[in-house]
PDB file of C-alpha atoms and ligand atoms in Angstrom:
ATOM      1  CA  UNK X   1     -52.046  46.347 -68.872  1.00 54.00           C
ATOM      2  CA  UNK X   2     -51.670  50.162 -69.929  1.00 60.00           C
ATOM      3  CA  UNK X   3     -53.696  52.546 -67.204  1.00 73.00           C
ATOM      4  CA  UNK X   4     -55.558  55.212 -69.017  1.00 80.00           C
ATOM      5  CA  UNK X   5     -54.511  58.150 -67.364  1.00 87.00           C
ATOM      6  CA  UNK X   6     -56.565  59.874 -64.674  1.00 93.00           C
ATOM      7  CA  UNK X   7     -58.950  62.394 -65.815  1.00 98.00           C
ATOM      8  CA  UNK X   8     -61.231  64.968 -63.913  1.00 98.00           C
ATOM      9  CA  UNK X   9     -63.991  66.942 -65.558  1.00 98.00           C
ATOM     10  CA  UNK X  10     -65.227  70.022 -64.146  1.00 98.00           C
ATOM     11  CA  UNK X  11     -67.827  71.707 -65.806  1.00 97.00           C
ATOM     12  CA  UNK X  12     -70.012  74.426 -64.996  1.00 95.00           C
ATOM     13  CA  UNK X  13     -71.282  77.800 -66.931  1.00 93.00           C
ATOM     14  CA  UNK X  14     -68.974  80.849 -67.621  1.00 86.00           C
ATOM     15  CA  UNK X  15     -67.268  82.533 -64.842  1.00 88.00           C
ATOM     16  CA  UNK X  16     -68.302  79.727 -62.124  1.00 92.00           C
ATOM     17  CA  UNK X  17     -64.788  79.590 -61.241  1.00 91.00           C
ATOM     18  CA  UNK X  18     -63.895  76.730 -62.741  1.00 93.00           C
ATOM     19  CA  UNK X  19     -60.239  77.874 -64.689  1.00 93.00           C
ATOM     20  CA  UNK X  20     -58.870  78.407 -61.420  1.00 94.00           C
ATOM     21  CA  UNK X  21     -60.524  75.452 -59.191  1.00 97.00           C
ATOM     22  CA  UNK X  22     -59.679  73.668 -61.885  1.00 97.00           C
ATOM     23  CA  UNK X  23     -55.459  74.833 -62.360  1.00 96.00           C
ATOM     24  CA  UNK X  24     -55.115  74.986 -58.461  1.00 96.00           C
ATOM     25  CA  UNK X  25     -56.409  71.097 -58.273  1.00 97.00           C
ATOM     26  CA  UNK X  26     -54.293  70.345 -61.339  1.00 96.00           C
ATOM     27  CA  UNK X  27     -51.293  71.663 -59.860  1.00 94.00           C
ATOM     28  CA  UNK X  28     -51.879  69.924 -56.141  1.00 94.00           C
ATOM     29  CA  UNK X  29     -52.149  66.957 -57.790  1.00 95.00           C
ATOM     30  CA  UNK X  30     -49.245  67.353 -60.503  1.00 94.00           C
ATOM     31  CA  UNK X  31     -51.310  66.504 -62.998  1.00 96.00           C
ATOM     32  CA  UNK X  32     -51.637  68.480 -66.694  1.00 95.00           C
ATOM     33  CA  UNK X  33     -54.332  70.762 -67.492  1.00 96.00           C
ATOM     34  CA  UNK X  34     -56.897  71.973 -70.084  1.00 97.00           C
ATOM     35  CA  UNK X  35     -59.075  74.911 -70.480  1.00 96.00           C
ATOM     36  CA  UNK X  36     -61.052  73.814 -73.695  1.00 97.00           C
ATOM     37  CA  UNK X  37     -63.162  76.968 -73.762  1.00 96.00           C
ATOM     38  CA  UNK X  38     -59.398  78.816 -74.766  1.00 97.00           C
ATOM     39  CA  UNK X  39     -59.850  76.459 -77.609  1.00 98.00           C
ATOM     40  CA  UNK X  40     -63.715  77.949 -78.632  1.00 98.00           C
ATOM     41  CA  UNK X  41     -62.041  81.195 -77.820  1.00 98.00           C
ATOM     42  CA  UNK X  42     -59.336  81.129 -80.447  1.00 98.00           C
ATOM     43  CA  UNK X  43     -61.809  79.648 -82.664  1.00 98.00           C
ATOM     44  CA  UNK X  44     -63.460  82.707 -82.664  1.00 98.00           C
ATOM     45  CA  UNK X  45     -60.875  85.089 -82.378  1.00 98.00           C
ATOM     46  CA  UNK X  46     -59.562  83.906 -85.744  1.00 97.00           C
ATOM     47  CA  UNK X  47     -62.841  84.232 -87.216  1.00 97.00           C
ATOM     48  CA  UNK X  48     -63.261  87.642 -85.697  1.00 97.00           C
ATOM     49  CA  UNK X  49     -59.576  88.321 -87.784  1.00 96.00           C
ATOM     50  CA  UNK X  50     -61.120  87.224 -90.706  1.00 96.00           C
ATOM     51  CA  UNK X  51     -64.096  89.666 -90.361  1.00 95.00           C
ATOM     52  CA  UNK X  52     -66.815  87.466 -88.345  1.00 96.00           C
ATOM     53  CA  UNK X  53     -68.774  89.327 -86.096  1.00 94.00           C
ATOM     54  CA  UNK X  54     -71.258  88.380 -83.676  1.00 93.00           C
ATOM     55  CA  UNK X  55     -74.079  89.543 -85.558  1.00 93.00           C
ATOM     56  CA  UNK X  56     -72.791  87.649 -88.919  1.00 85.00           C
ATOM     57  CA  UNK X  57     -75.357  85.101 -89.916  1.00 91.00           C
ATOM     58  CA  UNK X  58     -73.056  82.216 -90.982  1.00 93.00           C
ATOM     59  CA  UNK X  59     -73.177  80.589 -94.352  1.00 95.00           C
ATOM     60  CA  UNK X  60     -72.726  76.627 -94.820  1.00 95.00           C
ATOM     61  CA  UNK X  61     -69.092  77.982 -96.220  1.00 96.00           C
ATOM     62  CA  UNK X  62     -68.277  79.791 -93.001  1.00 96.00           C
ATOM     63  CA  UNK X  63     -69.521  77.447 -90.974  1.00 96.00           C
ATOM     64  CA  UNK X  64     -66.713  74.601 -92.690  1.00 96.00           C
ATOM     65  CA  UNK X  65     -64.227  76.795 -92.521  1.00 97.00           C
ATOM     66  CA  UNK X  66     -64.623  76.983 -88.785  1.00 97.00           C
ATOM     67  CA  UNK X  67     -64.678  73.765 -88.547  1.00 97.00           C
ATOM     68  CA  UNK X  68     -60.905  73.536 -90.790  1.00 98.00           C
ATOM     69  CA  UNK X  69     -59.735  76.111 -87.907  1.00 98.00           C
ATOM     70  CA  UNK X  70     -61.163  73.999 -85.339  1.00 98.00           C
ATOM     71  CA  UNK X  71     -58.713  71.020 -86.898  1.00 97.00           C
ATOM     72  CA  UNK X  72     -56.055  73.197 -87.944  1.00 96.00           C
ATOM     73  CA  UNK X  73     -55.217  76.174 -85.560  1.00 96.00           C
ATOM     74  CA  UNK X  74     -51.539  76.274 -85.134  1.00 95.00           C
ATOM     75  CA  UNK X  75     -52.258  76.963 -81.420  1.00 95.00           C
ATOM     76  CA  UNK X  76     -49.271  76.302 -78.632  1.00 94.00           C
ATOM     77  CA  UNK X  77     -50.009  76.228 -74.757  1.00 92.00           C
ATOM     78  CA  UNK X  78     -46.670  77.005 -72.441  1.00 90.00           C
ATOM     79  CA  UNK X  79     -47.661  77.662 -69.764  1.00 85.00           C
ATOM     80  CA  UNK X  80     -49.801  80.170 -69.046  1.00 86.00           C
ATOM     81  CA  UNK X  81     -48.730  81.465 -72.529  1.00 94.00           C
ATOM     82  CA  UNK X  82     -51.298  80.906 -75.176  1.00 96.00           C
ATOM     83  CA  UNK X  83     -49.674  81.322 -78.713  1.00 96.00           C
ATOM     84  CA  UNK X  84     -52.048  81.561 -82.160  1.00 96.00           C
ATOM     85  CA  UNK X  85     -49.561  81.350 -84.861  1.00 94.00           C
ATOM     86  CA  UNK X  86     -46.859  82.625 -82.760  1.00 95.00           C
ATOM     87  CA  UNK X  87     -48.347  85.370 -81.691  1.00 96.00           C
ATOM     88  CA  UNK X  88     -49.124  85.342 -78.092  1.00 97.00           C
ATOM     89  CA  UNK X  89     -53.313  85.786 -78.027  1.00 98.00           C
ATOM     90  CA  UNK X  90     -53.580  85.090 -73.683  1.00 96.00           C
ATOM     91  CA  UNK X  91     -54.888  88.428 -72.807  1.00 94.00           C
ATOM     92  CA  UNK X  92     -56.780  89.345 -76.043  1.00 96.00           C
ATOM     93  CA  UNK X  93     -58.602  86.073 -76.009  1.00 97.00           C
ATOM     94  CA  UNK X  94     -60.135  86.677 -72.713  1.00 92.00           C
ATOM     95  CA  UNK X  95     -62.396  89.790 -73.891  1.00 91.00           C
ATOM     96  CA  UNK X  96     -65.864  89.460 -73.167  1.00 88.00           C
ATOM     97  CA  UNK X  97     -66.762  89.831 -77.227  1.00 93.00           C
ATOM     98  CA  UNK X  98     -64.077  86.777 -77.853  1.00 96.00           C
ATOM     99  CA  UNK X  99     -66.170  85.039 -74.915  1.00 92.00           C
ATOM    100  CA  UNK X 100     -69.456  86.336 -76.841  1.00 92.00           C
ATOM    101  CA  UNK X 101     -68.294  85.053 -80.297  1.00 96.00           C
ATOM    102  CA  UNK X 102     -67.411  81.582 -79.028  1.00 96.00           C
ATOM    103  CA  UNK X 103     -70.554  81.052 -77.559  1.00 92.00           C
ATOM    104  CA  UNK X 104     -72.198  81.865 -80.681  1.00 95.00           C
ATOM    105  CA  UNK X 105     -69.929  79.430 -82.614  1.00 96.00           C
ATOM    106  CA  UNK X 106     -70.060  76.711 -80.105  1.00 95.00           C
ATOM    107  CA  UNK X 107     -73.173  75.958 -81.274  1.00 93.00           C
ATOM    108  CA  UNK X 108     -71.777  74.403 -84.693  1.00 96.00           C
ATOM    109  CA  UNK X 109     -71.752  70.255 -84.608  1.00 95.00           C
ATOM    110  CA  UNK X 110     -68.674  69.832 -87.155  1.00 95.00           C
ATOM    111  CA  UNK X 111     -67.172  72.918 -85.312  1.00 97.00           C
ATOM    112  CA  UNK X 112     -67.160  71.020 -82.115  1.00 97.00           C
ATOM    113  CA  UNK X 113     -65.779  67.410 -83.458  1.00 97.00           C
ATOM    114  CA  UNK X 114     -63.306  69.012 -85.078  1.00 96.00           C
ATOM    115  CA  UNK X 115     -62.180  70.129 -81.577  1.00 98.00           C
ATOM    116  CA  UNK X 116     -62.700  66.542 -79.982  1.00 97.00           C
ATOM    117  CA  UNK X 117     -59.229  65.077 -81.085  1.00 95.00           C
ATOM    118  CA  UNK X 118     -57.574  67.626 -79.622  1.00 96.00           C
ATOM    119  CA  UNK X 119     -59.062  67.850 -76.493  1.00 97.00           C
ATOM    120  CA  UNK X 120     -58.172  64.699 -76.030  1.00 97.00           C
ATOM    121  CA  UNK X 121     -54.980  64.499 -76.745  1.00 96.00           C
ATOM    122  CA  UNK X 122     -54.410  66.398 -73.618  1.00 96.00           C
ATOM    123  CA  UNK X 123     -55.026  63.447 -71.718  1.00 97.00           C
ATOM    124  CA  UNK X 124     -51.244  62.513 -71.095  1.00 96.00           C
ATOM    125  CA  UNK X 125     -49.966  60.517 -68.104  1.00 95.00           C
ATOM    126  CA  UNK X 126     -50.044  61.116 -65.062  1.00 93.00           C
ATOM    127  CA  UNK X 127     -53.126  62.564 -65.776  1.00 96.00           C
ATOM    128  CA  UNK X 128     -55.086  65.844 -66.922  1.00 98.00           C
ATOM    129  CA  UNK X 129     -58.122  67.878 -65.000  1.00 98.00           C
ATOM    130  CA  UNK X 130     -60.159  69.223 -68.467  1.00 98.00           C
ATOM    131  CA  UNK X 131     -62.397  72.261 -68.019  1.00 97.00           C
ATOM    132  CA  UNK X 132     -65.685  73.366 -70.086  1.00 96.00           C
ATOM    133  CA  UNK X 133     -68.901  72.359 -70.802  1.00 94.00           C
ATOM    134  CA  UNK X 134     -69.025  69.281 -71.406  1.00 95.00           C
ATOM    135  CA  UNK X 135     -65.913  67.609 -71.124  1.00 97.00           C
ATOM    136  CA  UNK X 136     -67.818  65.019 -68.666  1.00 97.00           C
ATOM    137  CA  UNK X 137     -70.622  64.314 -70.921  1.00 95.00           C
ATOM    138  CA  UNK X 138     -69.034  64.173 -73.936  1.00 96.00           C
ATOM    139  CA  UNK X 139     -65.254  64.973 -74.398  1.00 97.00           C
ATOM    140  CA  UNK X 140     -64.150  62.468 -71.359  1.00 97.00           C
ATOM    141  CA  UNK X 141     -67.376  60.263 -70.982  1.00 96.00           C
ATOM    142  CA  UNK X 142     -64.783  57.290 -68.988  1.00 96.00           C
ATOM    143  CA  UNK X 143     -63.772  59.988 -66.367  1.00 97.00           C
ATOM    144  CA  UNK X 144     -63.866  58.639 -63.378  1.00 95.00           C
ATOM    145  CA  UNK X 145     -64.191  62.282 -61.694  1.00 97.00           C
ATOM    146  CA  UNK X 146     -66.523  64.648 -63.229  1.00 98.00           C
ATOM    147  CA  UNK X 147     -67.708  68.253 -61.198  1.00 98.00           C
ATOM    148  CA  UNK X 148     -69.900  70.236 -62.259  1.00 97.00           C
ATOM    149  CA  UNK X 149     -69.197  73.860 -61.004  1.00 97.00           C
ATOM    150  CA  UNK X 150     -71.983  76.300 -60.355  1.00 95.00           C
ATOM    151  CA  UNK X 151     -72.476  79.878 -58.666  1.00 95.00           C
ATOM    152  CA  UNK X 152     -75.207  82.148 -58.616  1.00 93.00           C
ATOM    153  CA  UNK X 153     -75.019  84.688 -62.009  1.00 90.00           C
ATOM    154  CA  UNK X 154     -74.986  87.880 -59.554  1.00 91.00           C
ATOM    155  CA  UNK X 155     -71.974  85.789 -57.993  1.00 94.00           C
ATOM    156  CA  UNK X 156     -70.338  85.086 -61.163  1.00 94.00           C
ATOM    157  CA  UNK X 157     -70.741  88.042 -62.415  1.00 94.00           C
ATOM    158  CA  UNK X 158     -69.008  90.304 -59.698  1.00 94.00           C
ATOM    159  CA  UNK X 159     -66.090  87.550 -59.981  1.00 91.00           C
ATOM    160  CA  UNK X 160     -65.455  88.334 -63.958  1.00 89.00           C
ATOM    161  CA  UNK X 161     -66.070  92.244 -63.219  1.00 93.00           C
ATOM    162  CA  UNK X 162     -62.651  91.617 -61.018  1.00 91.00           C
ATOM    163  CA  UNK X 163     -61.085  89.576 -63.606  1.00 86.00           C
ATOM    164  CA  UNK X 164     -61.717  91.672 -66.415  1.00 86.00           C
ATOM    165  CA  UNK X 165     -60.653  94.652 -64.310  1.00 92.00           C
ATOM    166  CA  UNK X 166     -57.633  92.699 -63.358  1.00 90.00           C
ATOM    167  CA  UNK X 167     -56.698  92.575 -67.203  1.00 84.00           C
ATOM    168  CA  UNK X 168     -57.021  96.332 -67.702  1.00 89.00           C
ATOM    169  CA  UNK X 169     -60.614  95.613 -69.630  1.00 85.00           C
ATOM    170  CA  UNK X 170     -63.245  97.861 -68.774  1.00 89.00           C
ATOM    171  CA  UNK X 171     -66.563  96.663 -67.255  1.00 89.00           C
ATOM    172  CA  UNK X 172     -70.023  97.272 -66.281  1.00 92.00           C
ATOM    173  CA  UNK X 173     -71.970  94.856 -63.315  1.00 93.00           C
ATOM    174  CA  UNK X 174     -75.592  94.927 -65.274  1.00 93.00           C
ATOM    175  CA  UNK X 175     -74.369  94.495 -68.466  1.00 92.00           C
ATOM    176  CA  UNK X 176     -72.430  91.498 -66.948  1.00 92.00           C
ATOM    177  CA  UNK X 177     -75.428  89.926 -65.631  1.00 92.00           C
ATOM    178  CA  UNK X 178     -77.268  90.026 -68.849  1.00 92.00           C
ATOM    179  CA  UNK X 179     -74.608  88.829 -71.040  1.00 89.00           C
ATOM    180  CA  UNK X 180     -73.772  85.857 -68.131  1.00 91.00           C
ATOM    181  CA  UNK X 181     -77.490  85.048 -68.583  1.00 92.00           C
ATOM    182  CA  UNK X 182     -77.573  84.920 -72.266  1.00 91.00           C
ATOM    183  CA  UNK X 183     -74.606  83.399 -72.592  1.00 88.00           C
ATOM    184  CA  UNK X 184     -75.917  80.457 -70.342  1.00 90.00           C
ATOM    185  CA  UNK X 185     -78.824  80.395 -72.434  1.00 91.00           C
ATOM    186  CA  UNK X 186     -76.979  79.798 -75.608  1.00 90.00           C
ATOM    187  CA  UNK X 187     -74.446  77.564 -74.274  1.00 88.00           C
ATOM    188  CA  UNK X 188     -77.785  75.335 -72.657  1.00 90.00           C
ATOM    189  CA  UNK X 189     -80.587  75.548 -75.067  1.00 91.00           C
ATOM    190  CA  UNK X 190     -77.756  74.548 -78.320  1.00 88.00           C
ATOM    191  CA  UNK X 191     -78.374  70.827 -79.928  1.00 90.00           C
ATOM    192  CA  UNK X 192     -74.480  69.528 -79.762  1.00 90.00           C
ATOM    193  CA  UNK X 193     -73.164  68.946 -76.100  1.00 88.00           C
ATOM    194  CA  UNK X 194     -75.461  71.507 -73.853  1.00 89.00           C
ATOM    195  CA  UNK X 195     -74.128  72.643 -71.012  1.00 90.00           C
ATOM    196  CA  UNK X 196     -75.590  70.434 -68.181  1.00 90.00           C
ATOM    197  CA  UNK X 197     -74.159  68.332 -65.554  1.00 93.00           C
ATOM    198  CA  UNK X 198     -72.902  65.005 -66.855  1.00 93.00           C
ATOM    199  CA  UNK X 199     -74.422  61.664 -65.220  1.00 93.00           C
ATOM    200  CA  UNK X 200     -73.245  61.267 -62.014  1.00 93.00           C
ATOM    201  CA  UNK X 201     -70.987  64.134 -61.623  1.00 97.00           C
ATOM    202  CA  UNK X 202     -70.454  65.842 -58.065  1.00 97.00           C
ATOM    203  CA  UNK X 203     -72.525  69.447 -58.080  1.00 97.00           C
ATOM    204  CA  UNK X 204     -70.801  71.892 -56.317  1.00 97.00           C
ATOM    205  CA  UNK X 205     -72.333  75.259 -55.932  1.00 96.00           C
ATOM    206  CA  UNK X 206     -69.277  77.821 -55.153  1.00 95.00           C
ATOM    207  CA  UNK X 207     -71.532  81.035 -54.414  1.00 95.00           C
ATOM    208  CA  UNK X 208     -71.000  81.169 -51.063  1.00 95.00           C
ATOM    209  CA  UNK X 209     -67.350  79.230 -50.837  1.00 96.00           C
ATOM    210  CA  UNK X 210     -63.612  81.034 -51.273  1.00 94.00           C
ATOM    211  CA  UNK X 211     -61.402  79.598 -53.799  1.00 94.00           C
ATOM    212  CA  UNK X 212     -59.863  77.386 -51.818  1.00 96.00           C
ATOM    213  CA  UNK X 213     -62.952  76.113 -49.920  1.00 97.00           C
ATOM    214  CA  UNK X 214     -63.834  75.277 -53.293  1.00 97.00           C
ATOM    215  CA  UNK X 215     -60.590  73.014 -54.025  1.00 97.00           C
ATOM    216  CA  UNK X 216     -60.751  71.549 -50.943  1.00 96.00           C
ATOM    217  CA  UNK X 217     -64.338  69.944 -51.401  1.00 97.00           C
ATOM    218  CA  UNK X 218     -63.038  69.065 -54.778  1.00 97.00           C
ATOM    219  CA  UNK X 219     -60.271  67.513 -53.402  1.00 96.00           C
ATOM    220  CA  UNK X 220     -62.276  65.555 -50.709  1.00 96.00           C
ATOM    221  CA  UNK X 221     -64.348  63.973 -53.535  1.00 96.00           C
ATOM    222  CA  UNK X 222     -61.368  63.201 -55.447  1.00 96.00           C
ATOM    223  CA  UNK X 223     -59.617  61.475 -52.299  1.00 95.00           C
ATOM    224  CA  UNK X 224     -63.623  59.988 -51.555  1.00 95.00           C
ATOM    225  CA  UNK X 225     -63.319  58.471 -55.556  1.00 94.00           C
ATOM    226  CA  UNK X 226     -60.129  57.637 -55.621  1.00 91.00           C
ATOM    227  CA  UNK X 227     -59.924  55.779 -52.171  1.00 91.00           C
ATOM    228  CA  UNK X 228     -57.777  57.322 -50.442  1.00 88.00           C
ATOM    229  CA  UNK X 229     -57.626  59.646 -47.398  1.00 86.00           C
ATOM    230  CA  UNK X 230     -57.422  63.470 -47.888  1.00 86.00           C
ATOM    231  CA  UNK X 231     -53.845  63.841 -46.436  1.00 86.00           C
ATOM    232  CA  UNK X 232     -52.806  60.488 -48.566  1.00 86.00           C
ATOM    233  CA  UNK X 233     -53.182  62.537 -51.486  1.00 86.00           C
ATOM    234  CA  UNK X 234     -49.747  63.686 -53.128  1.00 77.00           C
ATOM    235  CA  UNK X 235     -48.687  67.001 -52.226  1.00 71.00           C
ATOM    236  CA  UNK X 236     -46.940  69.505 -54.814  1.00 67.00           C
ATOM    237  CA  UNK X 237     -44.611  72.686 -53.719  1.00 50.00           C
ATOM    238  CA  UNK X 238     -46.006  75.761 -53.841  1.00 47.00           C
ATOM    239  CA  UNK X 239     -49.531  75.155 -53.027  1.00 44.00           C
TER     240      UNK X 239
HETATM  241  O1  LIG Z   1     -65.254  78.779 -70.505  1.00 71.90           O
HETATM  242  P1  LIG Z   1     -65.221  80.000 -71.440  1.00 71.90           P
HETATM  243  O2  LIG Z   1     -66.073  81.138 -70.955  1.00 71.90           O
HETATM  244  O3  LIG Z   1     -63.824  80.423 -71.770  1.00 71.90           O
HETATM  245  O4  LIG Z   1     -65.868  79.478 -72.831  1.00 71.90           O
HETATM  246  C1  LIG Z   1     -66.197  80.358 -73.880  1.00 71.90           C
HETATM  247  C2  LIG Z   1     -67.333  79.760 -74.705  1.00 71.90           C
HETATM  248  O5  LIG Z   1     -66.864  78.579 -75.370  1.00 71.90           O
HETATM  249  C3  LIG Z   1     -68.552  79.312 -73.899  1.00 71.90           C
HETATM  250  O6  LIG Z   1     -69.514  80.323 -73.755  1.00 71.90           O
HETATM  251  C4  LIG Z   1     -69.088  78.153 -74.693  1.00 71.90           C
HETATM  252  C5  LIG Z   1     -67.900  77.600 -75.415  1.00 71.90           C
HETATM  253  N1  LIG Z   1     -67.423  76.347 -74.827  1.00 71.90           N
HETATM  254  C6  LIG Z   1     -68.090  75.203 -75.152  1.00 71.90           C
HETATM  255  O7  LIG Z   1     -69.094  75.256 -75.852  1.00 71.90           O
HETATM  256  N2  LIG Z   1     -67.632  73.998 -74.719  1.00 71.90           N
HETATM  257  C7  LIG Z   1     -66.554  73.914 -73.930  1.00 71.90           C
HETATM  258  N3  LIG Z   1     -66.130  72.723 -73.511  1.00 71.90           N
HETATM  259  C8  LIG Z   1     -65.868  75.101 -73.542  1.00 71.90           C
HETATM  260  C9  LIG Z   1     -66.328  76.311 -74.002  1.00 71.90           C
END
């Protein structure tokens, strides 16, 4: 009998930490990874190329054609590269107004499904560890390990201030806050696939944990589900 191929879900709102909980346990365990909110966020970054902007009210028309992008993107992952038609989008699509605009288009049903398939198809063997929203609840419903990732939004939002100053973006803490919060809003209050915790995922709040605190009580669940003892777990180079 074929195996389907180990999948973990962490979920949580923006800037909870999850991308990097989620690469560093992906690479200690050697298995594949996939940040589906890159996905929303070249969604919108093509529609912001075409003239979208966050304060567009979207037309039945528009709203398809997202949903033809959603399908169609010619988007390539190597990496940490990100290409969009061969142009390499990894630092542009991280702006806060890219974040912004695929919040605002997340919120579109056909939009979403037409995302699903490829999602999905990350799930390769030996494995994959799939971060969003709802990649537990809805995009990987069979995983047997789903997290959902949480920190306070004062927390969060001092941890994308340093990431956005990292990139060379410029920042402000308050306006940070507020956008976190409305953000969280949109992505919770929507119809399709609200950001919640999935049934019987493991909640981890990370406010007052380091990175790699963080991993390793992800890691101890893992080993917990899995069966196996924290040091029988296989161990990569490099981490
Ligand atoms: O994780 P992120 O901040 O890069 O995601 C950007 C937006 O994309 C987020 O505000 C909501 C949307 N998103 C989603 O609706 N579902 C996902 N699985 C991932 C992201």
């Amino acid at each position: 009998m074929r195996h389907a191929p180990m999948v973990i879900t962490i979920d949580g709102p923006t800037a909870s930490g999850k991308g990097a909980v989620a690469q560093a346990v992906a690479c200690r365990l050697g298995l594949h990874y996939l940040d589906s909110g890159a996905l929303y966020r070249l969604v919108a970054l093509q529609a912001m190329h075409h003239g979208y902007t966050f304060d567009t009210v979207l037309t039945g028309t528009q709203e398809a054609q997202l949903a033809v992008w959603a399908r169609h993107l010619p988007v390539v992952f190597e990496g940490d590269l990100i290409l969009l038609d061969g142009v390499n989008v990894s630092a542009e699509i991280r702006a806060e107004a890219v974040g912004n605009m695929a919040s605002k288009i997340a919120v579109i049903g056909l939009l979403r499904e037409g995302l699903l398939e490829r999602q999905r198809d990350f799930a390769q063997a030996p494995g994959l560890v799939a971060d969003g929203r709802d990649m537990g609840s809805i995009v990987f419903p069979n995983a047997p390990v789903k997290v959902f990732l949480t920190a306070s939004s004062q927390i969060r939002a001092e941890r994308r201030y340093k990431q956005l100053i990292d990139k060379g973006f410029s920042a402000n803490i308050t306006s940070l806050v507020a956008d976190l919060n409305e953000r969280d809003a949109r992505d919770s209050a929507r119809k399709h696939a609200p950001l919640k915790a999935a049934h019987g995922a493991y909640v981890l709040d990370s406010s007052e944990l380091t990175l790699d605190e963080t991993v390793e009580k992800l890691l101890q669940h893992y080993a917990k589900v899995v069966g196996l003892a924290l040091n029988e777990l296989p161990v990569r180079s490099g981490f």
